[in-house]
Each structure stands twice: as structure tokens, then as C-alpha cells.
Short mmCIF file of C-alpha atoms and ligand atoms in Angstrom, two decimals:
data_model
loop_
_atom_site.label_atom_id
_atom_site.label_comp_id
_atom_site.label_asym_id
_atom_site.label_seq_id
_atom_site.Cartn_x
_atom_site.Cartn_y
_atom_site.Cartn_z
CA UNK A 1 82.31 -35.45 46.94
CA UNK A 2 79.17 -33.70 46.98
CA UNK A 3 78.37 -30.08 49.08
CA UNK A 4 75.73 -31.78 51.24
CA UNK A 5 77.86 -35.18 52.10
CA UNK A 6 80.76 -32.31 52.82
CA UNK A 7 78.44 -30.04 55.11
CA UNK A 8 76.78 -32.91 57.10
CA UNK A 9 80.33 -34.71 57.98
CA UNK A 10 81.84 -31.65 58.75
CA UNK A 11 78.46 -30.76 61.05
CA UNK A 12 78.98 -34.01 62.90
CA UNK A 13 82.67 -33.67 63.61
CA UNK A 14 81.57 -29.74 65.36
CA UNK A 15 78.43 -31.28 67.16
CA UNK A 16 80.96 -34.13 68.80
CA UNK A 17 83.88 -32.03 68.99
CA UNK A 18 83.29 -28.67 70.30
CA UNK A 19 84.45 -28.52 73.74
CA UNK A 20 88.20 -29.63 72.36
CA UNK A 21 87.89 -26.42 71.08
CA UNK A 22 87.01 -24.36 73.54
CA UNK A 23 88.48 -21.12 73.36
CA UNK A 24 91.20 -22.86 70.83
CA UNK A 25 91.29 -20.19 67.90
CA UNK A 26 89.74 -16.80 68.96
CA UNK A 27 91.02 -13.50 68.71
CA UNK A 28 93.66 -11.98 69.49
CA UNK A 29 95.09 -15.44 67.96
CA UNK A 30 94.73 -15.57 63.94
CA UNK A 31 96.55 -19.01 63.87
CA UNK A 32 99.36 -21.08 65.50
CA UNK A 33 102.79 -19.40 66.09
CA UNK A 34 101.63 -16.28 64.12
CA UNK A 35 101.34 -13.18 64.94
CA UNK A 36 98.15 -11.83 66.66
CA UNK A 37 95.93 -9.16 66.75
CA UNK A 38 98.22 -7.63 69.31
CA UNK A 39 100.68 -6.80 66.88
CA UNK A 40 98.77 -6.34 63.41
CA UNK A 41 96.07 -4.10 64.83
CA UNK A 42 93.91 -4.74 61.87
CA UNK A 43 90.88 -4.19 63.60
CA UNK A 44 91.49 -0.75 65.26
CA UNK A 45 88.70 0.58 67.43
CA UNK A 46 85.81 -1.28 67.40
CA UNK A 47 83.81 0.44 70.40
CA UNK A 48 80.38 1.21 68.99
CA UNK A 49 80.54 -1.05 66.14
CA UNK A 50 78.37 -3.50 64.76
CA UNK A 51 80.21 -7.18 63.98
CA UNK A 52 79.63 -10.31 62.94
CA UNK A 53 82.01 -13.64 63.21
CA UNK A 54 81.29 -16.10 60.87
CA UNK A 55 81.90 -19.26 62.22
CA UNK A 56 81.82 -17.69 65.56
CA UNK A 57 82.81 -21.31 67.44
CA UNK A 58 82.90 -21.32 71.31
CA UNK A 59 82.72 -17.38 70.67
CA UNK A 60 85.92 -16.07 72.22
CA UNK A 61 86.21 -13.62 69.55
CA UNK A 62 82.82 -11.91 70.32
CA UNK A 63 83.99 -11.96 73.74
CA UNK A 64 87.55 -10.11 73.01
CA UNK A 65 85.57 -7.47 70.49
CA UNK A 66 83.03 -7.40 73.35
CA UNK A 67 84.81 -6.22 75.84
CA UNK A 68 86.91 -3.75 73.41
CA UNK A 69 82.99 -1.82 73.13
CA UNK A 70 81.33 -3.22 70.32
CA UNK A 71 77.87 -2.14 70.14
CA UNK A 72 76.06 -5.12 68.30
CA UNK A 73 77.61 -9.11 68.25
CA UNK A 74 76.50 -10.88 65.65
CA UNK A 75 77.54 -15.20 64.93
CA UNK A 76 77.07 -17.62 62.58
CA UNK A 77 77.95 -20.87 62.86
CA UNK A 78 76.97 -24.75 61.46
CA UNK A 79 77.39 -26.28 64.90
CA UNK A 80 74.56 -26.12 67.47
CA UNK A 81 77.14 -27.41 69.92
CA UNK A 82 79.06 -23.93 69.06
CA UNK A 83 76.02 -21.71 69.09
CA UNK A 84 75.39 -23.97 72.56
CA UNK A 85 78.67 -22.96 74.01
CA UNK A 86 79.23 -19.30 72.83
CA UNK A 87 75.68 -18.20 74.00
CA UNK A 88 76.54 -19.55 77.51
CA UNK A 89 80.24 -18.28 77.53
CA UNK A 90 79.29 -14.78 76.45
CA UNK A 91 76.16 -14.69 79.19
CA UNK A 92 78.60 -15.68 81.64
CA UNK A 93 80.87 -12.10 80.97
CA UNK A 94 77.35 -10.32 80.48
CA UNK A 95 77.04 -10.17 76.63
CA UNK A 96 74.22 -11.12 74.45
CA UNK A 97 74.71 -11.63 70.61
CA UNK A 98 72.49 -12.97 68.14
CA UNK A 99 73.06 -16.23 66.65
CA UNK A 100 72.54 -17.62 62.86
CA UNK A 101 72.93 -21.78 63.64
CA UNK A 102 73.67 -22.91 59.77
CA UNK A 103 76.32 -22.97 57.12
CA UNK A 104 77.81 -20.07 56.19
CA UNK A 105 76.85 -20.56 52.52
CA UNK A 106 73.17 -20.99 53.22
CA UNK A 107 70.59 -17.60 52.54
CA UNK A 108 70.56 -16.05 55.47
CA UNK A 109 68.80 -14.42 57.68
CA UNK A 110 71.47 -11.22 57.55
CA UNK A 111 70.66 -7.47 57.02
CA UNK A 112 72.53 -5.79 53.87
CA UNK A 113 74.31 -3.46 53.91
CA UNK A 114 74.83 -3.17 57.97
CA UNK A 115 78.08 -4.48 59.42
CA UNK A 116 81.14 -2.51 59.84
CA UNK A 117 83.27 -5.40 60.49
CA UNK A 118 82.88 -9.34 59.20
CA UNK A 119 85.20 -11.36 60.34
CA UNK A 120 86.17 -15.01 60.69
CA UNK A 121 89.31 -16.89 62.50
CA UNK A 122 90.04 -20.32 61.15
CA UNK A 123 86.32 -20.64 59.72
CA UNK A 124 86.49 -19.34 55.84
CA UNK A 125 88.44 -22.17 55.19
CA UNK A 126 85.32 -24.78 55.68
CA UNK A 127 83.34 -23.09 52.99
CA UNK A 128 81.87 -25.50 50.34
CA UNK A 129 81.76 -22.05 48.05
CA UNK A 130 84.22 -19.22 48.50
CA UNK A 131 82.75 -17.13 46.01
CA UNK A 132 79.31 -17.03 46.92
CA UNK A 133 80.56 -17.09 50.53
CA UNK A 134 82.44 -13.97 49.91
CA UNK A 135 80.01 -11.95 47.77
CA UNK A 136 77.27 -12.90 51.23
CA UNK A 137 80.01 -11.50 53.42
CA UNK A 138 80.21 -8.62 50.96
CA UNK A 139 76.51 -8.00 51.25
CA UNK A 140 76.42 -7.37 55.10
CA UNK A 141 78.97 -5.14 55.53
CA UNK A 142 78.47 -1.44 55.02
CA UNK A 143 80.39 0.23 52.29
CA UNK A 144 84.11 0.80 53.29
CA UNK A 145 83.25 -1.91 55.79
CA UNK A 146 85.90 -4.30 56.85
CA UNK A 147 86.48 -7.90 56.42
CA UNK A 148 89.29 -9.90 58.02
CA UNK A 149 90.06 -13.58 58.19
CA UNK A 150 92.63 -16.06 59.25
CA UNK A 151 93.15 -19.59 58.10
CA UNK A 152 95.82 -22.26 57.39
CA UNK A 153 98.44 -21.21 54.82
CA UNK A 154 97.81 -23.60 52.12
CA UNK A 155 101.69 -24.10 51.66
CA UNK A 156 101.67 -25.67 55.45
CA UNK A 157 99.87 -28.66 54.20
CA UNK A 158 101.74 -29.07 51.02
CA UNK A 159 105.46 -29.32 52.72
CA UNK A 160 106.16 -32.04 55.38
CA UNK A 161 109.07 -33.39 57.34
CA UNK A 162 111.23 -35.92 56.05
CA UNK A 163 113.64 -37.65 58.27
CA UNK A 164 117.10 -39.22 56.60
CA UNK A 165 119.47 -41.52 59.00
CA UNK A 166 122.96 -40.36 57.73
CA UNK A 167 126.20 -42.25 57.84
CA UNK A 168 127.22 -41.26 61.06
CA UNK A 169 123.70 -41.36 63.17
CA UNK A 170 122.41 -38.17 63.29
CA UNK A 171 119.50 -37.89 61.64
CA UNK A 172 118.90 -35.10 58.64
CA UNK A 173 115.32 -33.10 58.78
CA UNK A 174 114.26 -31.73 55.56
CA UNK A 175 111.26 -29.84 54.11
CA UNK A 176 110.01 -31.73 51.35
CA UNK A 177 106.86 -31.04 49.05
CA UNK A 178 104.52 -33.74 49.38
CA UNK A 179 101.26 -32.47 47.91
CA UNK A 180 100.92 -30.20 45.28
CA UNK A 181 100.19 -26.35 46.19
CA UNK A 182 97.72 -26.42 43.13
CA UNK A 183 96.13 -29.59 44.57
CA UNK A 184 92.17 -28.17 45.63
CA UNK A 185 90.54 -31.26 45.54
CA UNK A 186 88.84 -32.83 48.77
CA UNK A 187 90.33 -34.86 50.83
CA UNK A 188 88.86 -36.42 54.13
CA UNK A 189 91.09 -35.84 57.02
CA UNK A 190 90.95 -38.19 60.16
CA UNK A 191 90.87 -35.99 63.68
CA UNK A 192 89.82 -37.45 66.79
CA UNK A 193 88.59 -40.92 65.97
CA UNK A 194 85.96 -38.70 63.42
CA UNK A 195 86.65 -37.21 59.95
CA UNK A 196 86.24 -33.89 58.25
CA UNK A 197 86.27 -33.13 54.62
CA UNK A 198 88.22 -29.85 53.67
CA UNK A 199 90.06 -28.47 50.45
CA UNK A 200 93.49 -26.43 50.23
CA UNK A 201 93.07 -23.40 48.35
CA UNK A 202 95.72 -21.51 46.97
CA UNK A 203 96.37 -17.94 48.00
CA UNK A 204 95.65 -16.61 44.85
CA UNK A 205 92.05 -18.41 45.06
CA UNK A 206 91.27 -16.33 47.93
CA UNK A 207 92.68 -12.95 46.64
CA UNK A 208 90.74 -13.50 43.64
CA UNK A 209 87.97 -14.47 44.79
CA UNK A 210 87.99 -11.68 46.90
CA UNK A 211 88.43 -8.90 44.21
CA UNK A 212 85.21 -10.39 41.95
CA UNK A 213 83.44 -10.16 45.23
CA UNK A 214 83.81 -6.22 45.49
CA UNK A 215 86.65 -5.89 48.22
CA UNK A 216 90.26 -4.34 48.22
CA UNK A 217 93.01 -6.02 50.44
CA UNK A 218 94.78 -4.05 52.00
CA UNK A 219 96.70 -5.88 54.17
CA UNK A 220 97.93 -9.64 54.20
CA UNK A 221 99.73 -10.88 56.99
CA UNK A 222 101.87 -14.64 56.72
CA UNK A 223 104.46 -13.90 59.41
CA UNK A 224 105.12 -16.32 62.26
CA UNK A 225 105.15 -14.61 65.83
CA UNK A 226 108.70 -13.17 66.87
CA UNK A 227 108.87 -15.62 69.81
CA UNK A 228 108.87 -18.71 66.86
CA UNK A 229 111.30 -16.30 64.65
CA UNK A 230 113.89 -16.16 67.41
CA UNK A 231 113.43 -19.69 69.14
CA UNK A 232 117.04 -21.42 69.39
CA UNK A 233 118.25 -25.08 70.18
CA UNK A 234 115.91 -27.92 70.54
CA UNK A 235 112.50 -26.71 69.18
CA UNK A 236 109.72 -28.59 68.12
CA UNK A 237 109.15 -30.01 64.48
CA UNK A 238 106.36 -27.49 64.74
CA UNK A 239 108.30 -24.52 65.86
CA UNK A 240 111.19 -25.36 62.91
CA UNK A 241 108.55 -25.29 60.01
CA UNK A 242 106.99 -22.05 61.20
CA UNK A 243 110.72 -20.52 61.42
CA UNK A 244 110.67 -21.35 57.43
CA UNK A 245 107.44 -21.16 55.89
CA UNK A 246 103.84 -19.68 57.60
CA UNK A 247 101.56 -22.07 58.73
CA UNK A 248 98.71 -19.67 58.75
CA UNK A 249 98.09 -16.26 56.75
CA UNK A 250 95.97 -13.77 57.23
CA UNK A 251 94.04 -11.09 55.16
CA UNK A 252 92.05 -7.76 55.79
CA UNK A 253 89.96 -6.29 52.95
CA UNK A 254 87.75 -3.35 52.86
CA UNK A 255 84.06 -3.37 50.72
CA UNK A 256 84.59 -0.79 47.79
C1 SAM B 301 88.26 -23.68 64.15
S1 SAM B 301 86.60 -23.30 64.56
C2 SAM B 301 86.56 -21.54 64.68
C3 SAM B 301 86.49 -21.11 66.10
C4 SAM B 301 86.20 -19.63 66.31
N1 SAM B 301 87.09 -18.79 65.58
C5 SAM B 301 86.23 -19.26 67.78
O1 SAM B 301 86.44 -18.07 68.07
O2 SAM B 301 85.97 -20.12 68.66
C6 SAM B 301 85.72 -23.54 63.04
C7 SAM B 301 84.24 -23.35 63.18
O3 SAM B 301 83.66 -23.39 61.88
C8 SAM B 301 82.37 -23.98 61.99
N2 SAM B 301 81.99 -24.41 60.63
C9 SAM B 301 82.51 -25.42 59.89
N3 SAM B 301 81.93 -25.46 58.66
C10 SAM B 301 81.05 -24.42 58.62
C11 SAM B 301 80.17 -23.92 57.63
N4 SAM B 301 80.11 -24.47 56.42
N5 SAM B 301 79.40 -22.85 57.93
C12 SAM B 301 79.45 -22.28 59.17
N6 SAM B 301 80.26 -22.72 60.15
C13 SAM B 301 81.07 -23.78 59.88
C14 SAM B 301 82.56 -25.09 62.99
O4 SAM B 301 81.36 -25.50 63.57
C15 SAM B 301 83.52 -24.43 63.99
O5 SAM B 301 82.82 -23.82 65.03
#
């Protein structure tokens, strides 16, 4: 599958499908039954800082950094749709930011050296190009600037329910590996009668690629919220694979 054919399907499906995700993933959320920004406090105080979302969406995030003081919003993001929808959300709360309406892996129009926070939520995971991605990401922020993203954990899509009638009519749920964790090919993925085209990347890919890009982690984060943790009795399938395994992870890194 090529970059371009990749790029241009997953355009489409953002263009058509925004407003079902209005608001959907935005800070304080990193991901689905996992813990927020409420309890990891990776971002600390942001009042007077200058930040940039990539893949910035509805904008939600800007909004929530917004309103904790940041000085200068920055967002980038393939969708015009998006771009469409976070410019009007933000105006309606007073904010102005200034939006970048391409991929994240294009040359972009981007000063060096200038952020002190990057950030993305559910957005690094479309990249055609995680390195290159990440050394762009690298090039924005300040040094000792901060970079923190969220996506799915990779082991969420590998392990799937499998449901066994037993002798006497109850029926067993087990985990079972159905996909390989060190599977990163592409694979189009049906959603809401469209299609988008996305790999699974293992974790080390990211630390990795994160490290040849110039930046220390120094936290990662693949905990499900405490309200999952200590659900009891008839939960959803949902609920019971985030009590075992994390369905998201997320990862804060500072520019050396
Ligand atoms: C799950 S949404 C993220 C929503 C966002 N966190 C928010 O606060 O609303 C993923 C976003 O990534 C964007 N996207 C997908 N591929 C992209 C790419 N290659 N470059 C830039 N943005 C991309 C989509 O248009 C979409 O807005």
C-alpha cells in the first residue's frame, strides 16, 4: 500500500466523519478506560506556554490547555472538516489558534526550535512515517521541551474475545491472540460504511523511534482508569479486557 493511497483514504474517512467525533478523544482523556490527565499530570502548568496538537481534531484539547493559560495554540491536522470544526469550537469559548490543514509528515510551515509542549491524543498513530514524524516534532519544540502522546496499545488489537459453549451452558470468555504483536503491516479497517488504512506498531517501535529522534521518556503510562480496575459483576466485554491488558498507552518525552 503506498503513502499517498494511505493519506488520501484516511483524508476522506476525516472529511466525512468528523462530527462523530466531536469532542470524542481530547484531553483530559488519553484513551478509553485509561487514566487521564487528571491523574498523570504530565503536562503540569501550562499557563504562558506555547503548544501545538498535532492532529488537533475537533480541538478539545486546545480548548482544555486554553483555558489552563496557554499563551500561543498551535494545530495541525489532515482534515479540513477538523480544522473546520476546531476553529469554530475554540471562537465560540473566545480562543484563536493557528491552524496547519495537512499531514503531519508533510514540510511544514512550523518554527524550530519554539514550542514548549507538542502533543498529540490518538493522532501519532496515523503517521505514514514515525521517524521522520518524530524528528519534525523534535524540531519545534524548544530544548527540554515536552512531547506527550496517547494512542491504542498495540497489544489491544492483537488479543480478542473468544467465546466457548461448555457442557453445561454457560458460556467460557477467553483472551486469545489473534494477530501477531510483531504484525506492522497495513491493514484497511472498515468504520462507518468508509475505510481507513492504519498499521500496529509495537511499543518498542515507538520508544525507539523516539530515542534516534533526540528525546528521553520519562514517563509511560498503560494503566486502565481505577473505575475499570475495580468494576464488579456484569461488565462489558470492553470493560473485562481493559481489567487485563491496556487498550491504550501513553508516553511523555522531553527534547535533550
Ligand atoms: C482520533 S482523532 C484525534 C482527535 C483530537 N485528539 C481531538 O482533540 O479532537 C485523529 C485525527 O487525526 C487526523 N489525521 C489522520 N491522519 C493524519 C495525518 N497523516 N496527519 C495529520 N492529521 C491526521 C484526523 O483528521 C483526525 O482529526
Amino acid at each position: 500500500m503506498g503513502r499517498d493511497e494511505i493519506l488520501k483514504t484516511n483524508k476522506t474517512y476525516w472529511d466525512s466523519n468528523a462530527d462523530l467525533w466531536f469532542g470524542a478523544t481530547a484531553l483530559p482523556t488519553y484513551g478509553v478506560k485509561f487514566v487521564t490527565e487528571d491523574d498523570l499530570h504530565l503536562f503540569g502548568d501550562v499557563s504562558g506556554k506555547k503548544i501545538l496538537d498535532i492532529c488537533c481534531g475537533s480541538g478539545h484539547s486546545l480548548k482544555y490547555l486554553a483555558d489552563r493559560g496557554s499563551a500561543e495554540l498551535w494545530g495541525v491536522d489532515i482534515s479540513h472538516k477538523q480544522i473546520e470544526n476546531a476553529d469554530a469550537y475554540l471562537k465560540e469559548y473566545g480562543y484563536t489558534a493557528r491552524f496547519i490543514c495537512a499531514p503531519m509528515e508533510a514540510e511544514l510551515d512550523i518554527p524550530a526550535n519554539y514550542f514548549d509542549f507538542v502533543y498529540s491524543i490518538y493522532g501519532i498513530g496515523w503517521t505514514t512515517d514515525l521517524q521522520s514524524t518524530f524528528r519534525k516534532i523534535a524540531s519545534y519544540l524548544k530544548r527540554d521541551g515536552i512531547f506527550i502522546f496517547s494512542w491504542h496499545h498495540t497489544l489491544n488489537y492483537c488479543v480478542a474475545w473468544s467465546r466457548n459453549e461448555c457442557k453445561d451452558g454457560i458460556e467460557d470468555d477467553t483472551l486469545i491472540f489473534n494477530k501477531s504483536y510483531f504484525d506492522e503491516s497495513y491493514t484497511s479497517i472498515p468504520v462507518d460504511g468508509s475505510e481507513i488504512i492504519l498499521c500496529n506498531r509495537k511499543i518498542s517501535t515507538y520508544i525507539n523511534a523516539l530515542a534516534k529522534a533526540g528525546f528521553v521518556v520519562e514517563q509511560m503510562a498503560e494503566q486502565s482508569d481505577k473505575e475499570t480496575m475495580e468494576a464488579v459483576g456484569d461488565v462489558s466485554d470492553k470493560t473485562k479486557k481493559a481489567k487485563m491488558l491496556p487498550l491504550s498507552f501513553c508516553i511523555k518525552a522531553r527534547k535533550l
